[in-house]
Amino acid sequence: MQKMAKRYETQIQEMKEQHSREAREKTFIEEMQKQQKQMVEEMMKEKQNQMEEMMKEKQNQMEEMMREKQNQTEEKMKEKQTQMEEMMKEKQNQMEEKMKEFKQEFSSLKQENQEYRDQKKQDDEELTVIIENLIEMKKRNQSIFSKQPQQLNQNNNAGNGNG
């Protein structure tokens, strides 16, 4: 009986040891599962953080690109505006130059016209003097010729002996 009791005791001890081993294994497995779950959660958090960081980085890149594009667009607009202003100034300068030329030409024509009028006035005055002189000469000639026929008749009569 002692042998049996010893055997039972050994079996009980083995069962206790096995139960203790199983409990330790179960605790170990639970601890491993807990650690694995924690690692997975940490990995997930890390992945999420990486994704968020990547998204922020992408958003920053996009914003930077947009600012750069906007700056380029503004720069192009300024450039176009400057070109337009330069063109307008050039056109205005051309117009002013043409106006100067026109004014000079107009002034020159005005001066020519005045010179022509002055010359015409002078010519008219000279012509008037010439006409007056001709009229005066005609009057003198008429008075000379009006006297001449009588003298001619007297001379003729004296020459013919009729007188």
PDB file of N, CA and C in Angstrom, residues 20-121:
ATOM      1  N   SER A  20       1.465  22.808 -13.241  1.00  0.00           N
ATOM      2  CA  SER A  20       2.281  24.002 -13.038  1.00  0.00           C
ATOM      3  C   SER A  20       2.986  24.365 -14.345  1.00  0.00           C
ATOM      4  N   ARG A  21       3.510  23.348 -15.044  1.00  0.00           N
ATOM      5  CA  ARG A  21       4.166  23.566 -16.329  1.00  0.00           C
ATOM      6  C   ARG A  21       3.168  24.125 -17.336  1.00  0.00           C
ATOM      7  N   GLU A  22       1.973  23.521 -17.376  1.00  0.00           N
ATOM      8  CA  GLU A  22       0.934  23.987 -18.294  1.00  0.00           C
ATOM      9  C   GLU A  22       0.535  25.420 -17.951  1.00  0.00           C
ATOM     10  N   ALA A  23       0.437  25.693 -16.646  1.00  0.00           N
ATOM     11  CA  ALA A  23       0.085  27.048 -16.216  1.00  0.00           C
ATOM     12  C   ALA A  23       1.173  28.023 -16.639  1.00  0.00           C
ATOM     13  N   ARG A  24       2.442  27.609 -16.458  1.00  0.00           N
ATOM     14  CA  ARG A  24       3.557  28.466 -16.880  1.00  0.00           C
ATOM     15  C   ARG A  24       3.552  28.638 -18.392  1.00  0.00           C
ATOM     16  N   GLU A  25       3.304  27.526 -19.099  1.00  0.00           N
ATOM     17  CA  GLU A  25       3.240  27.604 -20.562  1.00  0.00           C
ATOM     18  C   GLU A  25       2.107  28.528 -20.993  1.00  0.00           C
ATOM     19  N   LYS A  26       0.946  28.364 -20.301  1.00  0.00           N
ATOM     20  CA  LYS A  26      -0.199  29.196 -20.627  1.00  0.00           C
ATOM     21  C   LYS A  26       0.144  30.659 -20.347  1.00  0.00           C
ATOM     22  N   THR A  27       0.754  30.925 -19.224  1.00  0.00           N
ATOM     23  CA  THR A  27       1.156  32.291 -18.869  1.00  0.00           C
ATOM     24  C   THR A  27       2.167  32.801 -19.889  1.00  0.00           C
ATOM     25  N   PHE A  28       3.126  31.909 -20.240  1.00  0.00           N
ATOM     26  CA  PHE A  28       4.135  32.283 -21.226  1.00  0.00           C
ATOM     27  C   PHE A  28       3.476  32.613 -22.562  1.00  0.00           C
ATOM     28  N   ILE A  29       2.567  31.730 -22.997  1.00  0.00           N
ATOM     29  CA  ILE A  29       1.856  31.941 -24.265  1.00  0.00           C
ATOM     30  C   ILE A  29       1.045  33.236 -24.196  1.00  0.00           C
ATOM     31  N   GLU A  30       0.336  33.414 -23.069  1.00  0.00           N
ATOM     32  CA  GLU A  30      -0.451  34.651 -22.914  1.00  0.00           C
ATOM     33  C   GLU A  30       0.461  35.873 -22.954  1.00  0.00           C
ATOM     34  N   GLU A  31       1.601  35.759 -22.276  1.00  0.00           N
ATOM     35  CA  GLU A  31       2.563  36.877 -22.264  1.00  0.00           C
ATOM     36  C   GLU A  31       3.092  37.123 -23.679  1.00  0.00           C
ATOM     37  N   MET A  32       3.410  36.030 -24.383  1.00  0.00           N
ATOM     38  CA  MET A  32       3.893  36.147 -25.762  1.00  0.00           C
ATOM     39  C   MET A  32       2.818  36.787 -26.643  1.00  0.00           C
ATOM     40  N   GLN A  33       1.571  36.321 -26.485  1.00  0.00           N
ATOM     41  CA  GLN A  33       0.474  36.890 -27.266  1.00  0.00           C
ATOM     42  C   GLN A  33       0.297  38.371 -26.939  1.00  0.00           C
ATOM     43  N   LYS A  34       0.405  38.694 -25.654  1.00  0.00           N
ATOM     44  CA  LYS A  34       0.266  40.083 -25.220  1.00  0.00           C
ATOM     45  C   LYS A  34       1.382  40.935 -25.842  1.00  0.00           C
ATOM     46  N   GLN A  35       2.630  40.409 -25.777  1.00  0.00           N
ATOM     47  CA  GLN A  35       3.762  41.120 -26.369  1.00  0.00           C
ATOM     48  C   GLN A  35       3.586  41.254 -27.886  1.00  0.00           C
ATOM     49  N   GLN A  36       3.123  40.156 -28.508  1.00  0.00           N
ATOM     50  CA  GLN A  36       2.906  40.175 -29.956  1.00  0.00           C
ATOM     51  C   GLN A  36       1.832  41.207 -30.314  1.00  0.00           C
ATOM     52  N   LYS A  37       0.742  41.213 -29.529  1.00  0.00           N
ATOM     53  CA  LYS A  37      -0.338  42.169 -29.758  1.00  0.00           C
ATOM     54  C   LYS A  37       0.191  43.591 -29.580  1.00  0.00           C
ATOM     55  N   GLN A  38       0.993  43.798 -28.554  1.00  0.00           N
ATOM     56  CA  GLN A  38       1.576  45.111 -28.289  1.00  0.00           C
ATOM     57  C   GLN A  38       2.500  45.520 -29.445  1.00  0.00           C
ATOM     58  N   MET A  39       3.307  44.566 -29.919  1.00  0.00           N
ATOM     59  CA  MET A  39       4.199  44.840 -31.040  1.00  0.00           C
ATOM     60  C   MET A  39       3.398  45.206 -32.287  1.00  0.00           C
ATOM     61  N   VAL A  40       2.329  44.437 -32.538  1.00  0.00           N
ATOM     62  CA  VAL A  40       1.474  44.719 -33.699  1.00  0.00           C
ATOM     63  C   VAL A  40       0.863  46.115 -33.557  1.00  0.00           C
ATOM     64  N   GLU A  41       0.367  46.436 -32.351  1.00  0.00           N
ATOM     65  CA  GLU A  41      -0.215  47.766 -32.124  1.00  0.00           C
ATOM     66  C   GLU A  41       0.831  48.857 -32.333  1.00  0.00           C
ATOM     67  N   GLU A  42       2.042  48.623 -31.805  1.00  0.00           N
ATOM     68  CA  GLU A  42       3.115  49.598 -31.988  1.00  0.00           C
ATOM     69  C   GLU A  42       3.472  49.741 -33.463  1.00  0.00           C
ATOM     70  N   MET A  43       3.542  48.591 -34.155  1.00  0.00           N
ATOM     71  CA  MET A  43       3.829  48.629 -35.592  1.00  0.00           C
ATOM     72  C   MET A  43       2.735  49.392 -36.334  1.00  0.00           C
ATOM     73  N   MET A  44       1.479  49.139 -35.946  1.00  0.00           N
ATOM     74  CA  MET A  44       0.350  49.824 -36.582  1.00  0.00           C
ATOM     75  C   MET A  44       0.434  51.330 -36.318  1.00  0.00           C
ATOM     76  N   LYS A  45       0.738  51.679 -35.047  1.00  0.00           N
ATOM     77  CA  LYS A  45       0.873  53.096 -34.712  1.00  0.00           C
ATOM     78  C   LYS A  45       2.008  53.721 -35.516  1.00  0.00           C
ATOM     79  N   GLU A  46       3.131  52.993 -35.574  1.00  0.00           N
ATOM     80  CA  GLU A  46       4.287  53.487 -36.319  1.00  0.00           C
ATOM     81  C   GLU A  46       3.937  53.666 -37.799  1.00  0.00           C
ATOM     82  N   LYS A  47       3.246  52.653 -38.346  1.00  0.00           N
ATOM     83  CA  LYS A  47       2.818  52.737 -39.756  1.00  0.00           C
ATOM     84  C   LYS A  47       1.890  53.929 -39.948  1.00  0.00           C
ATOM     85  N   GLN A  48       0.945  54.089 -39.015  1.00  0.00           N
ATOM     86  CA  GLN A  48       0.004  55.204 -39.114  1.00  0.00           C
ATOM     87  C   GLN A  48       0.755  56.533 -39.007  1.00  0.00           C
ATOM     88  N   ASN A  49       1.694  56.598 -38.065  1.00  0.00           N
ATOM     89  CA  ASN A  49       2.505  57.814 -37.933  1.00  0.00           C
ATOM     90  C   ASN A  49       3.301  58.084 -39.211  1.00  0.00           C
ATOM     91  N   GLN A  50       3.879  57.005 -39.762  1.00  0.00           N
ATOM     92  CA  GLN A  50       4.619  57.154 -41.019  1.00  0.00           C
ATOM     93  C   GLN A  50       3.697  57.657 -42.132  1.00  0.00           C
ATOM     94  N   MET A  51       2.498  57.056 -42.189  1.00  0.00           N
ATOM     95  CA  MET A  51       1.530  57.463 -43.213  1.00  0.00           C
ATOM     96  C   MET A  51       1.145  58.931 -43.020  1.00  0.00           C
ATOM     97  N   GLU A  52       0.868  59.294 -41.756  1.00  0.00           N
ATOM     98  CA  GLU A  52       0.508  60.688 -41.474  1.00  0.00           C
ATOM     99  C   GLU A  52       1.659  61.622 -41.831  1.00  0.00           C
ATOM    100  N   GLU A  53       2.865  61.203 -41.484  1.00  0.00           N
ATOM    101  CA  GLU A  53       4.050  62.005 -41.807  1.00  0.00           C
ATOM    102  C   GLU A  53       4.202  62.139 -43.323  1.00  0.00           C
ATOM    103  N   MET A  54       4.016  61.016 -44.016  1.00  0.00           N
ATOM    104  CA  MET A  54       4.092  61.050 -45.483  1.00  0.00           C
ATOM    105  C   MET A  54       3.022  61.969 -46.057  1.00  0.00           C
ATOM    106  N   MET A  55       1.813  61.872 -45.492  1.00  0.00           N
ATOM    107  CA  MET A  55       0.712  62.714 -45.968  1.00  0.00           C
ATOM    108  C   MET A  55       1.032  64.190 -45.732  1.00  0.00           C
ATOM    109  N   LYS A  56       1.559  64.486 -44.532  1.00  0.00           N
ATOM    110  CA  LYS A  56       1.938  65.874 -44.237  1.00  0.00           C
ATOM    111  C   LYS A  56       3.012  66.346 -45.213  1.00  0.00           C
ATOM    112  N   GLU A  57       3.993  65.469 -45.429  1.00  0.00           N
ATOM    113  CA  GLU A  57       5.081  65.801 -46.346  1.00  0.00           C
ATOM    114  C   GLU A  57       4.540  66.047 -47.757  1.00  0.00           C
ATOM    115  N   LYS A  58       3.653  65.142 -48.192  1.00  0.00           N
ATOM    116  CA  LYS A  58       3.039  65.297 -49.526  1.00  0.00           C
ATOM    117  C   LYS A  58       2.238  66.595 -49.591  1.00  0.00           C
ATOM    118  N   GLN A  59       1.485  66.866 -48.531  1.00  0.00           N
ATOM    119  CA  GLN A  59       0.684  68.092 -48.506  1.00  0.00           C
ATOM    120  C   GLN A  59       1.599  69.319 -48.545  1.00  0.00           C
ATOM    121  N   ASN A  60       2.685  69.269 -47.764  1.00  0.00           N
ATOM    122  CA  ASN A  60       3.647  70.376 -47.781  1.00  0.00           C
ATOM    123  C   ASN A  60       4.259  70.547 -49.169  1.00  0.00           C
ATOM    124  N   GLN A  61       4.598  69.402 -49.796  1.00  0.00           N
ATOM    125  CA  GLN A  61       5.143  69.464 -51.156  1.00  0.00           C
ATOM    126  C   GLN A  61       4.133  70.086 -52.115  1.00  0.00           C
ATOM    127  N   MET A  62       2.876  69.653 -51.985  1.00  0.00           N
ATOM    128  CA  MET A  62       1.825  70.189 -52.856  1.00  0.00           C
ATOM    129  C   MET A  62       1.654  71.687 -52.624  1.00  0.00           C
ATOM    130  N   GLU A  63       1.622  72.078 -51.345  1.00  0.00           N
ATOM    131  CA  GLU A  63       1.480  73.504 -51.027  1.00  0.00           C
ATOM    132  C   GLU A  63       2.658  74.297 -51.575  1.00  0.00           C
ATOM    133  N   GLU A  64       3.851  73.736 -51.425  1.00  0.00           N
ATOM    134  CA  GLU A  64       5.053  74.400 -51.948  1.00  0.00           C
ATOM    135  C   GLU A  64       4.975  74.518 -53.473  1.00  0.00           C
ATOM    136  N   MET A  65       4.543  73.429 -54.109  1.00  0.00           N
ATOM    137  CA  MET A  65       4.383  73.461 -55.569  1.00  0.00           C
ATOM    138  C   MET A  65       3.363  74.518 -55.976  1.00  0.00           C
ATOM    139  N   MET A  66       2.253  74.570 -55.230  1.00  0.00           N
ATOM    140  CA  MET A  66       1.206  75.551 -55.536  1.00  0.00           C
ATOM    141  C   MET A  66       1.739  76.975 -55.363  1.00  0.00           C
ATOM    142  N   ARG A  67       2.482  77.197 -54.276  1.00  0.00           N
ATOM    143  CA  ARG A  67       3.066  78.533 -54.058  1.00  0.00           C
ATOM    144  C   ARG A  67       4.036  78.875 -55.188  1.00  0.00           C
ATOM    145  N   GLU A  68       4.851  77.868 -55.550  1.00  0.00           N
ATOM    146  CA  GLU A  68       5.817  78.081 -56.626  1.00  0.00           C
ATOM    147  C   GLU A  68       5.096  78.407 -57.937  1.00  0.00           C
ATOM    148  N   LYS A  69       4.042  77.633 -58.224  1.00  0.00           N
ATOM    149  CA  LYS A  69       3.251  77.882 -59.446  1.00  0.00           C
ATOM    150  C   LYS A  69       2.634  79.271 -59.399  1.00  0.00           C
ATOM    151  N   GLN A  70       2.085  79.615 -58.242  1.00  0.00           N
ATOM    152  CA  GLN A  70       1.459  80.934 -58.102  1.00  0.00           C
ATOM    153  C   GLN A  70       2.508  82.034 -58.281  1.00  0.00           C
ATOM    154  N   ASN A  71       3.675  81.830 -57.676  1.00  0.00           N
ATOM    155  CA  ASN A  71       4.758  82.810 -57.828  1.00  0.00           C
ATOM    156  C   ASN A  71       5.178  82.931 -59.290  1.00  0.00           C
ATOM    157  N   GLN A  72       5.285  81.768 -59.970  1.00  0.00           N
ATOM    158  CA  GLN A  72       5.640  81.788 -61.391  1.00  0.00           C
ATOM    159  C   GLN A  72       4.580  82.535 -62.187  1.00  0.00           C
ATOM    160  N   THR A  73       3.318  82.239 -61.874  1.00  0.00           N
ATOM    161  CA  THR A  73       2.216  82.895 -62.581  1.00  0.00           C
ATOM    162  C   THR A  73       2.252  84.395 -62.332  1.00  0.00           C
ATOM    163  N   GLU A  74       2.443  84.776 -61.067  1.00  0.00           N
ATOM    164  CA  GLU A  74       2.524  86.204 -60.735  1.00  0.00           C
ATOM    165  C   GLU A  74       3.710  86.847 -61.439  1.00  0.00           C
ATOM    166  N   GLU A  75       4.831  86.127 -61.476  1.00  0.00           N
ATOM    167  CA  GLU A  75       6.030  86.645 -62.143  1.00  0.00           C
ATOM    168  C   GLU A  75       5.762  86.837 -63.636  1.00  0.00           C
ATOM    169  N   LYS A  76       5.109  85.836 -64.239  1.00  0.00           N
ATOM    170  CA  LYS A  76       4.765  85.951 -65.666  1.00  0.00           C
ATOM    171  C   LYS A  76       3.823  87.123 -65.897  1.00  0.00           C
ATOM    172  N   MET A  77       2.847  87.285 -64.990  1.00  0.00           N
ATOM    173  CA  MET A  77       1.895  88.391 -65.129  1.00  0.00           C
ATOM    174  C   MET A  77       2.623  89.733 -65.021  1.00  0.00           C
ATOM    175  N   LYS A  78       3.538  89.822 -64.052  1.00  0.00           N
ATOM    176  CA  LYS A  78       4.313  91.059 -63.897  1.00  0.00           C
ATOM    177  C   LYS A  78       5.138  91.321 -65.157  1.00  0.00           C
ATOM    178  N   GLU A  79       5.748  90.237 -65.665  1.00  0.00           N
ATOM    179  CA  GLU A  79       6.556  90.346 -66.877  1.00  0.00           C
ATOM    180  C   GLU A  79       5.700  90.843 -68.043  1.00  0.00           C
ATOM    181  N   LYS A  80       4.517  90.235 -68.199  1.00  0.00           N
ATOM    182  CA  LYS A  80       3.595  90.643 -69.275  1.00  0.00           C
ATOM    183  C   LYS A  80       3.179  92.098 -69.094  1.00  0.00           C
ATOM    184  N   GLN A  81       2.874  92.459 -67.847  1.00  0.00           N
ATOM    185  CA  GLN A  81       2.452  93.833 -67.574  1.00  0.00           C
ATOM    186  C   GLN A  81       3.591  94.800 -67.904  1.00  0.00           C
ATOM    187  N   THR A  82       4.808  94.430 -67.514  1.00  0.00           N
ATOM    188  CA  THR A  82       5.970  95.267 -67.811  1.00  0.00           C
ATOM    189  C   THR A  82       6.150  95.400 -69.317  1.00  0.00           C
ATOM    190  N   GLN A  83       6.007  94.270 -70.034  1.00  0.00           N
ATOM    191  CA  GLN A  83       6.108  94.309 -71.496  1.00  0.00           C
ATOM    192  C   GLN A  83       5.046  95.224 -72.085  1.00  0.00           C
ATOM    193  N   MET A  84       3.816  95.087 -71.573  1.00  0.00           N
ATOM    194  CA  MET A  84       2.724  95.927 -72.070  1.00  0.00           C
ATOM    195  C   MET A  84       3.015  97.401 -71.793  1.00  0.00           C
ATOM    196  N   GLU A  85       3.490  97.689 -70.583  1.00  0.00           N
ATOM    197  CA  GLU A  85       3.808  99.072 -70.231  1.00  0.00           C
ATOM    198  C   GLU A  85       4.910  99.616 -71.133  1.00  0.00           C
ATOM    199  N   GLU A  86       5.930  98.777 -71.385  1.00  0.00           N
ATOM    200  CA  GLU A  86       7.017  99.202 -72.266  1.00  0.00           C
ATOM    201  C   GLU A  86       6.498  99.450 -73.676  1.00  0.00           C
ATOM    202  N   MET A  87       5.629  98.535 -74.147  1.00  0.00           N
ATOM    203  CA  MET A  87       5.039  98.722 -75.472  1.00  0.00           C
ATOM    204  C   MET A  87       4.230 100.013 -75.526  1.00  0.00           C
ATOM    205  N   MET A  88       3.446 100.250 -74.470  1.00  0.00           N
ATOM    206  CA  MET A  88       2.626 101.459 -74.423  1.00  0.00           C
ATOM    207  C   MET A  88       3.514 102.705 -74.414  1.00  0.00           C
ATOM    208  N   LYS A  89       4.591 102.667 -73.630  1.00  0.00           N
ATOM    209  CA  LYS A  89       5.516 103.798 -73.597  1.00  0.00           C
ATOM    210  C   LYS A  89       6.127 104.017 -74.977  1.00  0.00           C
ATOM    211  N   GLU A  90       6.532 102.902 -75.599  1.00  0.00           N
ATOM    212  CA  GLU A  90       7.125 102.990 -76.927  1.00  0.00           C
ATOM    213  C   GLU A  90       6.129 103.587 -77.919  1.00  0.00           C
ATOM    214  N   LYS A  91       4.887 103.100 -77.864  1.00  0.00           N
ATOM    215  CA  LYS A  91       3.841 103.626 -78.754  1.00  0.00           C
ATOM    216  C   LYS A  91       3.609 105.107 -78.468  1.00  0.00           C
ATOM    217  N   GLN A  92       3.565 105.448 -77.190  1.00  0.00           N
ATOM    218  CA  GLN A  92       3.347 106.843 -76.816  1.00  0.00           C
ATOM    219  C   GLN A  92       4.508 107.707 -77.318  1.00  0.00           C
ATOM    220  N   ASN A  93       5.732 107.200 -77.151  1.00  0.00           N
ATOM    221  CA  ASN A  93       6.898 107.935 -77.648  1.00  0.00           C
ATOM    222  C   ASN A  93       6.827 108.105 -79.165  1.00  0.00           C
ATOM    223  N   GLN A  94       6.417 107.031 -79.854  1.00  0.00           N
ATOM    224  CA  GLN A  94       6.264 107.113 -81.308  1.00  0.00           C
ATOM    225  C   GLN A  94       5.216 108.156 -81.670  1.00  0.00           C
ATOM    226  N   MET A  95       4.095 108.118 -80.942  1.00  0.00           N
ATOM    227  CA  MET A  95       3.030 109.085 -81.213  1.00  0.00           C
ATOM    228  C   MET A  95       3.521 110.508 -80.951  1.00  0.00           C
ATOM    229  N   GLU A  96       4.228 110.689 -79.847  1.00  0.00           N
ATOM    230  CA  GLU A  96       4.758 112.015 -79.530  1.00  0.00           C
ATOM    231  C   GLU A  96       5.743 112.465 -80.600  1.00  0.00           C
ATOM    232  N   GLU A  97       6.572 111.534 -81.063  1.00  0.00           N
ATOM    233  CA  GLU A  97       7.534 111.847 -82.119  1.00  0.00           C
ATOM    234  C   GLU A  97       6.794 112.246 -83.398  1.00  0.00           C
ATOM    235  N   LYS A  98       5.763 111.489 -83.737  1.00  0.00           N
ATOM    236  CA  LYS A  98       4.970 111.816 -84.931  1.00  0.00           C
ATOM    237  C   LYS A  98       4.278 113.164 -84.759  1.00  0.00           C
ATOM    238  N   MET A  99       3.792 113.425 -83.534  1.00  0.00           N
ATOM    239  CA  MET A  99       3.160 114.720 -83.278  1.00  0.00           C
ATOM    240  C   MET A  99       4.172 115.846 -83.446  1.00  0.00           C
ATOM    241  N   LYS A 100       5.396 115.639 -82.949  1.00  0.00           N
ATOM    242  CA  LYS A 100       6.442 116.647 -83.125  1.00  0.00           C
ATOM    243  C   LYS A 100       6.696 116.875 -84.610  1.00  0.00           C
ATOM    244  N   GLU A 101       6.834 115.757 -85.351  1.00  0.00           N
ATOM    245  CA  GLU A 101       7.058 115.865 -86.793  1.00  0.00           C
ATOM    246  C   GLU A 101       5.899 116.603 -87.453  1.00  0.00           C
ATOM    247  N   PHE A 102       4.681 116.236 -87.067  1.00  0.00           N
ATOM    248  CA  PHE A 102       3.507 116.878 -87.644  1.00  0.00           C
ATOM    249  C   PHE A 102       3.501 118.370 -87.322  1.00  0.00           C
ATOM    250  N   LYS A 103       3.797 118.697 -86.062  1.00  0.00           N
ATOM    251  CA  LYS A 103       3.823 120.107 -85.661  1.00  0.00           C
ATOM    252  C   LYS A 103       4.892 120.867 -86.431  1.00  0.00           C
ATOM    253  N   GLN A 104       6.062 120.226 -86.566  1.00  0.00           N
ATOM    254  CA  GLN A 104       7.131 120.875 -87.326  1.00  0.00           C
ATOM    255  C   GLN A 104       6.701 121.075 -88.775  1.00  0.00           C
ATOM    256  N   GLU A 105       6.112 120.028 -89.349  1.00  0.00           N
ATOM    257  CA  GLU A 105       5.655 120.114 -90.734  1.00  0.00           C
ATOM    258  C   GLU A 105       4.563 121.177 -90.857  1.00  0.00           C
ATOM    259  N   PHE A 106       3.638 121.168 -89.903  1.00  0.00           N
ATOM    260  CA  PHE A 106       2.558 122.156 -89.914  1.00  0.00           C
ATOM    261  C   PHE A 106       3.132 123.563 -89.779  1.00  0.00           C
ATOM    262  N   SER A 107       4.081 123.711 -88.855  1.00  0.00           N
ATOM    263  CA  SER A 107       4.723 125.010 -88.646  1.00  0.00           C
ATOM    264  C   SER A 107       5.449 125.444 -89.919  1.00  0.00           C
ATOM    265  N   SER A 108       6.134 124.492 -90.538  1.00  0.00           N
ATOM    266  CA  SER A 108       6.850 124.771 -91.780  1.00  0.00           C
ATOM    267  C   SER A 108       5.869 125.191 -92.877  1.00  0.00           C
ATOM    268  N   LEU A 109       4.755 124.450 -92.985  1.00  0.00           N
ATOM    269  CA  LEU A 109       3.736 124.805 -93.983  1.00  0.00           C
ATOM    270  C   LEU A 109       3.121 126.166 -93.670  1.00  0.00           C
ATOM    271  N   LYS A 110       2.893 126.408 -92.409  1.00  0.00           N
ATOM    272  CA  LYS A 110       2.338 127.689 -91.987  1.00  0.00           C
ATOM    273  C   LYS A 110       3.290 128.822 -92.372  1.00  0.00           C
ATOM    274  N   GLN A 111       4.585 128.564 -92.105  1.00  0.00           N
ATOM    275  CA  GLN A 111       5.595 129.564 -92.443  1.00  0.00           C
ATOM    276  C   GLN A 111       5.656 129.758 -93.958  1.00  0.00           C
ATOM    277  N   GLU A 112       5.638 128.650 -94.717  1.00  0.00           N
ATOM    278  CA  GLU A 112       5.630 128.747 -96.182  1.00  0.00           C
ATOM    279  C   GLU A 112       4.415 129.527 -96.652  1.00  0.00           C
ATOM    280  N   ASN A 113       3.274 129.223 -96.047  1.00  0.00           N
ATOM    281  CA  ASN A 113       2.041 129.917 -96.411  1.00  0.00           C
ATOM    282  C   ASN A 113       2.170 131.415 -96.134  1.00  0.00           C
ATOM    283  N   GLN A 114       2.733 131.742 -94.970  1.00  0.00           N
ATOM    284  CA  GLN A 114       2.917 133.159 -94.624  1.00  0.00           C
ATOM    285  C   GLN A 114       3.883 133.820 -95.600  1.00  0.00           C
ATOM    286  N   GLU A 115       4.962 133.104 -95.907  1.00  0.00           N
ATOM    287  CA  GLU A 115       5.925 133.638 -96.878  1.00  0.00           C
ATOM    288  C   GLU A 115       5.245 133.851 -98.231  1.00  0.00           C
ATOM    289  N   TYR A 116       4.416 132.860 -98.618  1.00  0.00           N
ATOM    290  CA  TYR A 116       3.679 132.988 -99.888  1.00  0.00           C
ATOM    291  C   TYR A 116       2.761 134.205 -99.851  1.00  0.00           C
ATOM    292  N   ARG A 117       2.041 134.385 -98.751  1.00  0.00           N
ATOM    293  CA  ARG A 117       1.129 135.529 -98.614  1.00  0.00           C
ATOM    294  C   ARG A 117       1.900 136.845 -98.651  1.00  0.00           C
ATOM    295  N   ASP A 118       3.029 136.860 -97.910  1.00  0.00           N
ATOM    296  CA  ASP A 118       3.852 138.075 -97.919  1.00  0.00           C
ATOM    297  C   ASP A 118       4.343 138.378 -99.331  1.00  0.00           C
ATOM    298  N   GLN A 119       4.819 137.320-100.006  1.00  0.00           N
ATOM    299  CA  GLN A 119       5.318 137.485-101.378  1.00  0.00           C
ATOM    300  C   GLN A 119       4.192 137.938-102.297  1.00  0.00           C
ATOM    301  N   LYS A 120       3.002 137.324-102.124  1.00  0.00           N
ATOM    302  CA  LYS A 120       1.852 137.691-102.958  1.00  0.00           C
ATOM    303  C   LYS A 120       1.472 139.144-102.707  1.00  0.00           C
ATOM    304  N   LYS A 121       1.478 139.532-101.430  1.00  0.00           N
ATOM    305  CA  LYS A 121       1.147 140.924-101.092  1.00  0.00           C
ATOM    306  C   LYS A 121       2.152 141.866-101.743  1.00  0.00           C
TER     307      LYS A 121
END
